[in-house]
Short mmCIF file of C-alpha atoms in Angstrom, two decimals:
data_model
loop_
_atom_site.label_atom_id
_atom_site.label_comp_id
_atom_site.label_asym_id
_atom_site.label_seq_id
_atom_site.Cartn_x
_atom_site.Cartn_y
_atom_site.Cartn_z
CA UNK A 44 -250.78 -170.52 -171.82
CA UNK A 45 -251.42 -167.13 -170.38
CA UNK A 46 -249.07 -166.57 -167.29
CA UNK A 47 -249.91 -162.75 -166.41
CA UNK A 48 -245.98 -162.69 -166.12
CA UNK A 49 -244.34 -159.54 -167.51
CA UNK A 50 -240.98 -161.14 -169.14
CA UNK A 51 -238.14 -158.49 -169.26
CA UNK A 52 -234.75 -158.15 -170.85
CA UNK A 53 -232.45 -155.36 -171.94
CA UNK A 54 -230.94 -154.49 -175.42
CA UNK A 55 -229.68 -151.78 -177.29
CA UNK A 56 -230.30 -149.86 -180.30
CA UNK A 57 -228.01 -147.71 -182.62
CA UNK A 58 -228.45 -143.96 -183.45
CA UNK A 59 -225.20 -142.56 -185.05
CA UNK A 60 -222.39 -143.92 -183.13
CA UNK A 61 -223.96 -144.20 -179.79
CA UNK A 62 -225.94 -147.09 -178.56
CA UNK A 63 -229.07 -146.60 -176.20
CA UNK A 64 -230.08 -149.02 -173.88
CA UNK A 65 -233.85 -150.60 -174.69
CA UNK A 66 -236.19 -152.30 -172.05
CA UNK A 67 -238.22 -155.22 -173.78
CA UNK A 68 -241.45 -155.77 -171.87
CA UNK A 69 -243.36 -158.91 -172.97
CA UNK A 70 -246.78 -160.12 -171.77
CA UNK A 71 -249.11 -163.02 -172.74
CA UNK A 72 -252.74 -162.50 -172.70
CA UNK A 73 -255.94 -164.45 -173.25
CA UNK A 74 -257.13 -164.28 -176.80
CA UNK A 75 -256.54 -165.47 -180.37
CA UNK A 76 -252.91 -166.04 -181.42
CA UNK A 77 -251.44 -162.52 -182.32
CA UNK A 78 -247.95 -160.94 -182.09
CA UNK A 79 -247.34 -157.42 -181.93
CA UNK A 80 -244.36 -155.13 -181.11
CA UNK A 81 -244.97 -151.37 -179.92
CA UNK A 82 -242.36 -148.63 -179.43
CA UNK A 83 -241.12 -147.59 -182.98
CA UNK A 84 -239.88 -150.70 -184.22
CA UNK A 85 -238.29 -150.64 -187.85
CA UNK A 86 -239.07 -153.31 -190.42
CA UNK A 87 -236.14 -155.52 -189.27
CA UNK A 88 -237.24 -155.45 -185.59
CA UNK A 89 -241.16 -156.24 -186.77
CA UNK A 90 -239.85 -159.17 -188.72
CA UNK A 91 -238.38 -160.31 -185.61
CA UNK A 92 -241.47 -162.36 -185.16
CA UNK A 93 -240.93 -164.93 -187.85
CA UNK A 94 -237.41 -165.35 -186.95
CA UNK A 95 -238.30 -166.14 -183.20
CA UNK A 96 -240.94 -168.55 -184.09
CA UNK A 97 -238.85 -170.48 -186.53
CA UNK A 98 -236.09 -170.65 -183.98
CA UNK A 99 -238.24 -171.34 -181.16
CA UNK A 100 -239.56 -174.33 -183.17
CA UNK A 101 -236.00 -175.60 -184.27
CA UNK A 102 -234.96 -175.91 -180.62
CA UNK A 103 -237.92 -177.35 -179.45
CA UNK A 104 -239.11 -174.41 -177.03
CA UNK A 105 -242.78 -173.53 -176.66
CA UNK A 106 -244.20 -170.77 -178.76
CA UNK A 107 -247.17 -168.86 -177.13
CA UNK A 108 -250.70 -169.79 -178.83
CA UNK A 109 -252.32 -166.43 -177.20
CA UNK A 110 -251.95 -162.74 -177.53
CA UNK A 111 -248.20 -161.73 -177.29
CA UNK A 112 -247.71 -157.78 -176.77
CA UNK A 113 -244.02 -156.60 -176.82
CA UNK A 114 -243.09 -153.11 -175.44
CA UNK A 115 -239.75 -151.59 -176.54
CA UNK A 116 -239.12 -148.50 -174.06
CA UNK A 117 -238.16 -145.75 -174.11
CA UNK A 118 -241.50 -145.73 -176.70
CA UNK A 119 -240.20 -142.46 -178.60
CA UNK A 120 -236.83 -143.71 -179.48
CA UNK A 121 -236.71 -145.29 -182.89
CA UNK A 122 -235.54 -149.11 -182.90
CA UNK A 123 -233.42 -150.52 -185.66
CA UNK A 124 -231.64 -153.47 -186.71
CA UNK A 125 -231.74 -157.19 -185.73
CA UNK A 126 -229.56 -156.88 -182.47
CA UNK A 127 -232.78 -157.08 -180.41
CA UNK A 128 -233.57 -160.65 -181.23
CA UNK A 129 -231.94 -162.44 -178.34
CA UNK A 130 -233.39 -159.84 -176.08
CA UNK A 131 -236.72 -160.59 -177.47
CA UNK A 132 -236.32 -164.17 -177.26
CA UNK A 133 -235.44 -163.93 -173.50
CA UNK A 134 -238.20 -161.86 -172.86
CA UNK A 135 -240.76 -164.23 -174.29
CA UNK A 136 -239.09 -167.09 -172.59
CA UNK A 137 -239.51 -165.14 -169.21
CA UNK A 138 -242.79 -164.15 -169.98
CA UNK A 139 -243.76 -168.30 -170.34
CA UNK A 140 -242.25 -168.85 -166.78
CA UNK A 141 -238.70 -169.58 -167.22
CA UNK A 142 -236.50 -168.13 -164.56
CA UNK A 143 -235.72 -164.29 -165.45
CA UNK A 144 -231.99 -163.20 -166.09
CA UNK A 145 -230.95 -160.55 -163.59
CA UNK A 146 -231.63 -156.84 -164.16
CA UNK A 147 -227.89 -155.92 -165.03
CA UNK A 148 -227.63 -158.55 -167.74
CA UNK A 149 -227.60 -156.85 -171.54
CA UNK A 150 -228.52 -159.21 -174.52
CA UNK A 151 -227.25 -158.72 -178.04
CA UNK A 152 -227.38 -160.75 -181.00
CA UNK A 153 -229.51 -161.68 -184.38
CA UNK A 154 -231.15 -165.11 -184.30
CA UNK A 155 -230.96 -167.73 -187.36
CA UNK A 156 -233.71 -169.60 -188.23
CA UNK A 157 -231.91 -172.55 -186.95
CA UNK A 158 -231.47 -170.98 -183.36
CA UNK A 159 -228.12 -169.88 -183.98
CA UNK A 160 -226.99 -166.47 -182.71
CA UNK A 161 -225.37 -164.27 -185.37
CA UNK A 162 -222.58 -161.34 -185.10
CA UNK A 163 -224.06 -157.93 -185.73
CA UNK A 164 -222.64 -154.41 -186.16
CA UNK A 165 -222.09 -152.19 -183.27
CA UNK A 166 -221.73 -154.47 -180.32
CA UNK A 167 -218.51 -152.32 -178.97
CA UNK A 168 -220.67 -149.19 -178.34
CA UNK A 169 -223.36 -151.27 -177.11
CA UNK A 170 -221.23 -152.80 -174.36
CA UNK A 171 -219.58 -149.40 -173.73
CA UNK A 172 -223.38 -148.03 -173.14
CA UNK A 173 -223.84 -150.92 -171.06
CA UNK A 174 -220.93 -150.41 -168.61
CA UNK A 175 -221.88 -146.57 -168.34
CA UNK A 176 -225.17 -147.48 -167.19
CA UNK A 177 -224.01 -150.08 -164.77
CA UNK A 178 -224.63 -153.24 -166.38
CA UNK A 179 -222.38 -155.97 -165.18
CA UNK A 180 -222.99 -158.57 -167.64
CA UNK A 181 -223.59 -158.56 -171.53
CA UNK A 182 -224.49 -161.42 -173.89
CA UNK A 183 -223.12 -161.37 -177.32
CA UNK A 184 -222.59 -163.62 -180.44
CA UNK A 185 -219.76 -165.83 -179.89
CA UNK A 186 -218.07 -164.02 -183.13
CA UNK A 187 -218.33 -160.53 -181.20
CA UNK A 188 -216.70 -161.56 -178.24
CA UNK A 189 -213.29 -160.54 -178.99
CA UNK A 190 -214.83 -157.08 -179.60
CA UNK A 191 -216.89 -157.22 -176.45
CA UNK A 192 -213.79 -157.87 -174.19
CA UNK A 193 -212.07 -154.97 -175.47
CA UNK A 194 -214.31 -153.01 -172.71
CA UNK A 195 -212.91 -153.71 -169.29
CA UNK A 196 -214.85 -153.95 -165.99
CA UNK A 197 -217.76 -155.93 -167.68
CA UNK A 198 -218.42 -159.54 -167.64
CA UNK A 199 -218.92 -160.95 -171.60
CA UNK A 200 -220.86 -164.12 -171.87
CA UNK A 201 -220.53 -165.45 -175.86
CA UNK A 202 -223.18 -167.51 -176.96
CA UNK A 203 -223.50 -169.50 -180.11
CA UNK A 204 -227.25 -171.00 -179.86
CA UNK A 205 -230.61 -170.07 -178.35
CA UNK A 206 -230.66 -173.46 -176.93
CA UNK A 207 -227.78 -172.28 -174.38
CA UNK A 208 -229.83 -169.54 -173.14
CA UNK A 209 -232.93 -171.72 -172.82
CA UNK A 210 -230.89 -174.19 -170.66
CA UNK A 211 -229.54 -171.30 -168.60
CA UNK A 212 -233.27 -169.73 -168.11
CA UNK A 213 -234.64 -173.42 -167.45
CA UNK A 214 -232.15 -173.71 -164.30
CA UNK A 215 -229.25 -175.14 -166.07
CA UNK A 216 -225.57 -173.60 -165.94
CA UNK A 217 -224.57 -170.38 -167.26
CA UNK A 218 -223.44 -170.46 -171.14
CA UNK A 219 -219.28 -170.85 -171.31
CA UNK A 220 -217.67 -170.10 -174.53
CA UNK A 221 -215.79 -172.89 -176.62
CA UNK A 222 -213.98 -170.21 -178.53
CA UNK A 223 -210.75 -168.71 -177.66
CA UNK A 224 -211.13 -164.91 -178.35
CA UNK A 225 -208.59 -162.70 -176.52
CA UNK A 226 -208.94 -159.03 -177.01
CA UNK A 227 -205.81 -157.13 -177.04
CA UNK A 228 -205.07 -153.05 -176.59
CA UNK A 229 -201.49 -153.21 -177.84
CA UNK A 230 -200.74 -151.01 -180.94
CA UNK A 231 -201.09 -152.26 -184.15
CA UNK A 232 -200.60 -150.69 -187.61
CA UNK A 233 -203.30 -151.18 -190.33
CA UNK A 234 -201.70 -151.67 -193.70
CA UNK A 235 -197.97 -151.39 -194.71
CA UNK A 236 -195.91 -148.49 -195.01
CA UNK A 237 -196.00 -147.05 -198.44
CA UNK A 238 -192.53 -145.26 -198.61
CA UNK A 239 -190.77 -142.71 -196.77
CA UNK A 240 -190.48 -138.80 -197.13
CA UNK A 241 -187.10 -139.13 -198.12
CA UNK A 242 -188.09 -140.40 -201.50
CA UNK A 243 -189.46 -136.80 -202.37
CA UNK A 244 -187.09 -134.55 -204.14
CA UNK A 245 -187.11 -130.99 -205.00
CA UNK A 246 -190.30 -129.99 -202.52
CA UNK A 247 -188.72 -128.76 -199.35
CA UNK A 248 -191.54 -126.27 -199.23
CA UNK A 249 -194.31 -128.84 -199.73
CA UNK A 250 -192.76 -131.05 -196.95
CA UNK A 251 -192.50 -128.09 -194.75
CA UNK A 252 -196.16 -127.62 -195.41
CA UNK A 253 -196.87 -131.03 -194.55
CA UNK A 254 -195.09 -130.96 -191.40
CA UNK A 255 -196.65 -127.87 -190.21
CA UNK A 256 -200.27 -129.38 -191.08
CA UNK A 257 -199.62 -132.59 -189.24
CA UNK A 258 -197.81 -130.76 -186.27
CA UNK A 259 -200.99 -128.74 -185.33
CA UNK A 260 -203.71 -130.75 -187.11
CA UNK A 261 -204.25 -128.30 -189.78
CA UNK A 262 -205.98 -128.71 -193.05
CA UNK A 263 -203.86 -128.65 -196.06
CA UNK A 264 -204.19 -128.13 -199.86
CA UNK A 265 -201.64 -129.11 -202.31
CA UNK A 266 -201.60 -127.48 -205.90
CA UNK A 267 -199.31 -128.80 -208.74
CA UNK A 268 -198.91 -130.28 -211.97
CA UNK A 269 -199.51 -133.94 -212.25
CA UNK A 270 -196.39 -136.04 -211.21
CA UNK A 271 -194.72 -133.52 -209.14
CA UNK A 272 -195.22 -135.56 -205.78
CA UNK A 273 -198.61 -134.45 -204.39
CA UNK A 274 -200.06 -137.94 -203.89
CA UNK A 275 -196.78 -139.27 -202.45
CA UNK A 276 -196.87 -136.58 -199.77
CA UNK A 277 -200.17 -137.26 -199.04
CA UNK A 278 -199.88 -141.10 -198.86
CA UNK A 279 -196.71 -140.67 -196.33
CA UNK A 280 -198.62 -138.18 -194.07
CA UNK A 281 -200.03 -140.83 -191.91
CA UNK A 282 -196.66 -141.96 -191.15
CA UNK A 283 -195.55 -138.64 -189.49
CA UNK A 284 -198.50 -138.55 -187.19
CA UNK A 285 -198.20 -139.88 -183.43
CA UNK A 286 -200.28 -142.89 -182.20
CA UNK A 287 -203.72 -142.14 -181.02
CA UNK A 288 -204.54 -141.91 -177.56
CA UNK A 289 -206.52 -144.65 -175.56
CA UNK A 290 -209.69 -142.79 -175.92
CA UNK A 291 -209.15 -141.72 -179.45
CA UNK A 292 -208.35 -145.45 -180.26
CA UNK A 293 -211.53 -146.67 -178.58
CA UNK A 294 -213.66 -143.79 -180.73
CA UNK A 295 -212.03 -145.34 -183.86
CA UNK A 296 -213.15 -148.80 -182.86
CA UNK A 297 -216.34 -147.80 -182.30
CA UNK A 298 -216.82 -146.30 -185.71
CA UNK A 299 -215.59 -149.47 -187.25
CA UNK A 300 -217.82 -151.71 -185.39
CA UNK A 301 -220.73 -149.50 -186.62
CA UNK A 302 -219.63 -150.30 -189.82
CA UNK A 303 -219.65 -153.90 -189.28
CA UNK A 304 -215.55 -154.16 -189.08
CA UNK A 305 -215.09 -156.39 -185.87
CA UNK A 306 -211.74 -156.32 -184.22
CA UNK A 307 -210.06 -158.13 -181.26
CA UNK A 308 -207.50 -155.23 -180.63
CA UNK A 309 -207.46 -151.66 -180.48
CA UNK A 310 -205.60 -149.84 -183.50
CA UNK A 311 -203.72 -147.19 -182.39
CA UNK A 312 -202.41 -145.77 -185.93
CA UNK A 313 -204.60 -142.58 -186.80
CA UNK A 314 -207.18 -143.77 -189.72
CA UNK A 315 -206.97 -142.76 -193.44
CA UNK A 316 -209.73 -142.48 -195.81
CA UNK A 317 -209.43 -141.70 -199.72
CA UNK A 318 -212.88 -141.20 -201.24
CA UNK A 319 -212.85 -141.12 -204.93
CA UNK A 320 -213.84 -137.52 -206.49
CA UNK A 321 -216.93 -139.16 -207.86
CA UNK A 322 -218.22 -139.88 -204.52
CA UNK A 323 -221.74 -139.02 -203.84
CA UNK A 324 -222.67 -136.82 -200.98
CA UNK A 325 -223.96 -139.56 -198.87
CA UNK A 326 -220.94 -141.65 -199.02
CA UNK A 327 -218.73 -138.84 -198.07
CA UNK A 328 -220.53 -137.21 -195.18
CA UNK A 329 -223.01 -140.28 -194.35
CA UNK A 330 -226.65 -140.77 -194.88
CA UNK A 331 -228.88 -143.46 -196.24
CA UNK A 332 -232.69 -143.82 -196.78
CA UNK A 333 -233.87 -144.88 -193.63
CA UNK A 334 -231.01 -145.60 -191.14
CA UNK A 335 -228.28 -142.96 -191.33
CA UNK A 336 -224.97 -144.72 -191.76
CA UNK A 337 -221.41 -142.91 -191.44
CA UNK A 338 -219.51 -141.79 -194.51
CA UNK A 339 -215.84 -141.23 -195.23
CA UNK A 340 -215.42 -138.20 -193.04
CA UNK A 341 -216.46 -140.10 -190.07
CA UNK A 342 -214.07 -143.01 -191.27
CA UNK A 343 -211.47 -140.58 -190.98
CA UNK A 344 -212.10 -139.40 -187.41
CA UNK A 345 -209.14 -138.68 -185.63
CA UNK A 346 -207.10 -139.17 -188.59
CA UNK A 347 -206.75 -138.03 -192.49
CA UNK A 348 -209.25 -137.60 -195.30
CA UNK A 349 -207.21 -137.56 -198.50
CA UNK A 350 -209.11 -136.17 -201.24
CA UNK A 351 -206.98 -136.38 -204.47
CA UNK A 352 -208.32 -134.19 -207.56
CA UNK A 353 -210.20 -132.14 -205.01
CA UNK A 354 -211.58 -129.70 -207.61
CA UNK A 355 -213.27 -132.60 -209.59
CA UNK A 356 -215.22 -133.28 -206.67
CA UNK A 357 -218.86 -132.16 -207.28
CA UNK A 358 -219.52 -128.57 -205.90
CA UNK A 359 -222.16 -129.96 -203.60
CA UNK A 360 -219.71 -132.59 -201.98
CA UNK A 361 -217.44 -129.70 -201.41
CA UNK A 362 -219.66 -127.59 -200.00
CA UNK A 363 -220.88 -130.51 -197.63
CA UNK A 364 -217.62 -130.42 -195.99
CA UNK A 365 -217.98 -126.92 -194.55
CA UNK A 366 -219.52 -127.81 -191.35
CA UNK A 367 -217.39 -130.84 -190.38
CA UNK A 368 -214.22 -128.75 -191.16
CA UNK A 369 -215.39 -126.36 -188.85
CA UNK A 370 -217.12 -128.25 -185.93
CA UNK A 371 -215.57 -131.60 -186.26
CA UNK A 372 -218.85 -133.36 -186.58
CA UNK A 373 -221.83 -133.73 -188.89
CA UNK A 374 -225.53 -133.72 -188.49
CA UNK A 375 -227.82 -135.76 -190.46
CA UNK A 376 -231.55 -134.93 -190.12
CA UNK A 377 -234.15 -138.06 -190.77
CA UNK A 378 -237.73 -137.91 -189.92
CA UNK A 379 -237.47 -139.85 -186.78
CA UNK A 380 -234.37 -138.25 -185.30
CA UNK A 381 -230.98 -136.31 -186.14
CA UNK A 382 -227.88 -138.34 -186.16
CA UNK A 383 -224.77 -136.89 -185.10
CA UNK A 384 -221.63 -138.55 -186.35
CA UNK A 385 -218.15 -137.43 -185.27
CA UNK A 386 -215.79 -135.98 -187.96
CA UNK A 387 -212.63 -134.49 -186.39
CA UNK A 388 -210.59 -135.18 -189.38
CA UNK A 389 -208.00 -133.73 -190.97
CA UNK A 390 -208.08 -132.70 -194.43
CA UNK A 391 -205.15 -133.61 -196.95
CA UNK A 392 -206.47 -132.40 -200.39
CA UNK A 393 -204.39 -132.40 -203.64
CA UNK A 394 -205.51 -130.62 -207.20
CA UNK A 395 -204.04 -129.79 -210.49
CA UNK A 396 -203.98 -125.93 -210.80
CA UNK A 397 -206.03 -125.73 -213.87
CA UNK A 398 -208.11 -128.19 -215.98
CA UNK A 399 -205.01 -129.14 -218.16
CA UNK A 400 -202.85 -129.25 -215.13
CA UNK A 401 -199.99 -127.25 -216.78
CA UNK A 402 -200.31 -123.74 -215.52
CA UNK A 403 -197.42 -124.06 -213.32
CA UNK A 404 -195.15 -125.36 -215.73
CA UNK A 405 -194.04 -122.03 -217.39
CA UNK A 406 -195.32 -119.50 -220.20
CA UNK A 407 -197.07 -121.17 -223.00
CA UNK A 408 -197.62 -124.43 -221.14
CA UNK A 409 -201.23 -124.01 -220.19
CA UNK A 410 -203.94 -124.15 -222.73
CA UNK A 411 -206.87 -123.13 -220.41
CA UNK A 412 -208.70 -120.14 -221.40
CA UNK A 413 -209.49 -117.45 -218.73
CA UNK A 414 -213.12 -118.72 -218.42
CA UNK A 415 -211.99 -122.33 -217.81
CA UNK A 416 -209.58 -121.11 -215.09
CA UNK A 417 -212.26 -119.00 -213.36
CA UNK A 418 -214.88 -122.10 -213.32
CA UNK A 419 -211.95 -124.40 -212.03
CA UNK A 420 -210.87 -122.16 -209.31
CA UNK A 421 -214.25 -121.37 -208.30
CA UNK A 422 -215.12 -125.18 -207.64
CA UNK A 423 -213.24 -124.94 -204.19
CA UNK A 424 -215.78 -122.36 -203.10
CA UNK A 425 -215.01 -119.48 -200.66
CA UNK A 426 -216.36 -121.02 -197.51
CA UNK A 427 -214.34 -124.11 -197.76
CA UNK A 428 -211.13 -122.39 -199.04
CA UNK A 429 -211.74 -120.22 -196.03
CA UNK A 430 -211.52 -123.21 -193.90
CA UNK A 431 -207.97 -124.37 -195.39
CA UNK A 432 -205.47 -123.31 -193.24
CA UNK A 433 -201.96 -124.67 -195.50
CA UNK A 434 -201.81 -124.10 -199.08
CA UNK A 435 -198.64 -125.30 -200.79
CA UNK A 436 -197.82 -124.83 -204.58
CA UNK A 437 -195.61 -127.42 -205.85
CA UNK A 438 -193.42 -127.01 -209.02
CA UNK A 439 -191.52 -129.64 -210.97
CA UNK A 440 -188.08 -130.31 -209.49
CA UNK A 441 -184.97 -129.34 -211.60
CA UNK A 442 -182.20 -131.82 -211.88
CA UNK A 443 -180.36 -129.77 -209.41
CA UNK A 444 -183.13 -130.33 -206.77
CA UNK A 445 -182.82 -133.91 -207.48
CA UNK A 446 -179.21 -133.97 -206.99
CA UNK A 447 -179.39 -132.02 -203.97
CA UNK A 448 -181.00 -135.03 -202.15
CA UNK A 449 -183.79 -135.48 -199.73
CA UNK A 450 -184.96 -132.93 -197.49
CA UNK A 451 -186.04 -135.06 -194.56
CA UNK A 452 -186.81 -138.55 -193.35
CA UNK A 453 -190.34 -139.70 -192.27
CA UNK A 454 -188.74 -140.70 -188.82
CA UNK A 455 -187.04 -137.08 -188.47
CA UNK A 456 -190.41 -135.20 -189.28
CA UNK A 457 -192.29 -137.79 -186.89
CA UNK A 458 -189.89 -136.77 -184.14
CA UNK A 459 -190.60 -133.15 -184.61
CA UNK A 460 -194.18 -133.55 -184.91
CA UNK A 461 -194.45 -135.46 -182.11
CA UNK A 462 -192.53 -132.96 -179.76
CA UNK A 463 -194.67 -129.85 -181.15
CA UNK A 464 -197.91 -131.70 -180.34
CA UNK A 465 -196.55 -132.44 -176.93
CA UNK A 466 -195.90 -128.86 -176.38
CA UNK A 467 -199.56 -128.14 -177.29
CA UNK A 468 -200.98 -130.77 -175.14
CA UNK A 469 -198.94 -129.47 -172.12
CA UNK A 470 -199.83 -125.80 -173.01
CA UNK A 471 -203.69 -125.83 -173.91
CA UNK A 472 -204.51 -129.72 -173.69
CA UNK A 473 -205.80 -129.62 -177.16
CA UNK A 474 -204.10 -129.13 -180.75
CA UNK A 475 -203.23 -125.91 -182.24
CA UNK A 476 -206.02 -126.18 -184.68
CA UNK A 477 -208.68 -126.38 -182.20
CA UNK A 478 -207.99 -123.36 -180.45
CA UNK A 479 -210.91 -120.68 -179.64
CA UNK A 480 -210.51 -117.22 -181.26
CA UNK A 481 -210.81 -115.58 -177.81
CA UNK A 482 -207.94 -117.94 -176.57
CA UNK A 483 -205.74 -117.03 -179.72
CA UNK A 484 -206.33 -113.17 -179.32
CA UNK A 485 -205.39 -113.39 -175.48
CA UNK A 486 -202.21 -115.44 -175.81
CA UNK A 487 -200.75 -114.21 -179.21
CA UNK A 488 -198.77 -111.17 -178.64
CA UNK A 489 -198.54 -109.04 -181.93
CA UNK A 490 -195.88 -106.47 -182.69
CA UNK A 491 -196.93 -102.95 -184.32
CA UNK A 492 -195.92 -104.42 -187.59
CA UNK A 493 -198.18 -107.31 -187.49
CA UNK A 494 -200.91 -105.50 -186.24
CA UNK A 495 -200.75 -103.21 -189.05
CA UNK A 496 -200.70 -106.20 -191.67
CA UNK A 497 -203.61 -107.78 -190.03
CA UNK A 498 -205.55 -104.60 -189.99
CA UNK A 499 -204.58 -103.81 -193.74
CA UNK A 500 -205.93 -107.11 -194.76
CA UNK A 501 -209.06 -107.33 -192.75
CA UNK A 502 -210.12 -103.55 -193.97
CA UNK A 503 -209.33 -104.48 -197.64
CA UNK A 504 -211.47 -107.97 -197.31
CA UNK A 505 -208.54 -110.08 -198.07
CA UNK A 506 -208.98 -111.63 -194.66
CA UNK A 507 -211.79 -112.38 -192.69
CA UNK A 508 -211.77 -112.59 -188.90
CA UNK A 509 -211.83 -116.62 -189.37
CA UNK A 510 -208.78 -116.35 -191.73
CA UNK A 511 -206.94 -114.13 -189.20
CA UNK A 512 -207.61 -116.85 -186.39
CA UNK A 513 -206.41 -119.51 -188.71
CA UNK A 514 -203.22 -117.64 -189.40
CA UNK A 515 -202.76 -117.45 -185.38
CA UNK A 516 -203.29 -121.16 -184.98
CA UNK A 517 -200.58 -121.76 -187.56
CA UNK A 518 -198.20 -119.28 -185.99
CA UNK A 519 -198.58 -121.19 -182.77
CA UNK A 520 -197.62 -124.59 -184.84
CA UNK A 521 -194.63 -123.04 -186.50
CA UNK A 522 -193.56 -121.86 -183.09
CA UNK A 523 -193.94 -125.19 -181.68
CA UNK A 524 -192.03 -126.64 -184.32
CA UNK A 525 -189.19 -124.19 -184.00
CA UNK A 526 -189.20 -124.77 -179.89
CA UNK A 527 -190.27 -120.83 -179.40
CA UNK A 528 -192.18 -119.66 -176.24
CA UNK A 529 -194.28 -117.46 -178.05
CA UNK A 530 -194.79 -116.75 -182.01
CA UNK A 531 -192.38 -114.45 -183.38
CA UNK A 532 -192.93 -111.90 -186.14
CA UNK A 533 -191.18 -114.52 -188.31
CA UNK A 534 -193.45 -117.40 -187.32
CA UNK A 535 -196.51 -115.02 -188.10
CA UNK A 536 -195.23 -114.10 -191.58
CA UNK A 537 -194.21 -117.86 -192.56
CA UNK A 538 -197.84 -118.47 -190.95
CA UNK A 539 -199.29 -115.84 -193.60
CA UNK A 540 -197.45 -117.33 -196.29
CA UNK A 541 -198.72 -120.77 -195.93
CA UNK A 542 -202.19 -119.59 -195.42
CA UNK A 543 -202.57 -116.87 -198.33
CA UNK A 544 -200.75 -119.21 -201.18
CA UNK A 545 -204.22 -119.71 -202.60
CA UNK A 546 -204.57 -116.20 -203.57
CA UNK A 547 -201.82 -116.38 -205.69
#
């Protein structure tokens, strides 16, 4: 029966890693039975009609037999996914005369044909968006309750069935949760520790390079023959990084929520993503035919992106890393919108020195032709190579190196990295790898010797302005690890050697 009442509810839609609040307005008008949704709904939203009709029938709720018009506002914002189902049901009930919910209540969830409310992706960013816009209460699927409760200061009402909402809107009591979800913001470690840096023998330069990279958040490339320890160092690097901050842990949890990974706790350990060298561009940087999904670089946000056999990645995939390596985000254009995904990761790449892998094993060991070498080395690409800060060559350790014992343990390296990062946050509130060129040139004292060295490299084309800035950033990290107030000539010379090893 036509009531003339405009039923309202609020839900969210996801674009990238951000949730946008959507106002759902429903009106039932006289006319032949018809159901229409306007406001840029995608296929999943349009198909909600059949899910709603079936669930209303199963629960025993009246389904309008006249003209039902539903408006999703703002109209210019694309609406995607099944998370609007519960909000649509609430708006239809309100339009039929049921008691409307308060204005500051947000509703999330997908409806099953039997009225069950199923979990959805992106509950955490939706609750965060609701809190930022002043909502006091959020209705979520029971399975997503623990994730929603990670956001403090907002009331979470978990529901398992449409009948609970109908009873509430019909004058009954507010739904209560029969589950025992408890969220926690305590630190947890994902996965188990693979090993200790003390397991690596005969590679002091590589371990120092890894420590410098971790200390300032710099990108690192390790070049060496198979079996010299590149993968061992890369796999142990997450263990020398300090824990994430509260804000960083929330951002990582939001990304995982978008990917459908729900958790009742915040993980304070830096994430690590390790795409295979055959990975497509879409799986690496994100993409999709209709809805853009985050890729490996976004999964590694505030953590490490480990690319083994880096030279074996497709040239297009390597070049696709140029923007995120520099800006810390990736922009993916779709016909309806441009999606922005965060990608402030630290690249840890490893590669063989040549196609056969034996170029560093001594004279006569390598069987590659000059053409093979040129083709192989150009795969890294000049622009990407220019964005890599630390380059380390690993040689095969000798028996004497092995007998000498380990260089350092993971605990020792982690302590030094943590102290170096603390100096950076105290001095400039950010990591050295993110310092601007203006700040570097204003705060990095150069002796006449180092000035001449920079000038010579710049004029000869051996060094770009970006490369000079990256050397200065490295010098500050070497300085912080050594406990100096300002980079010395030795710190700058060491930064030069770490940065220019790829040219050798």
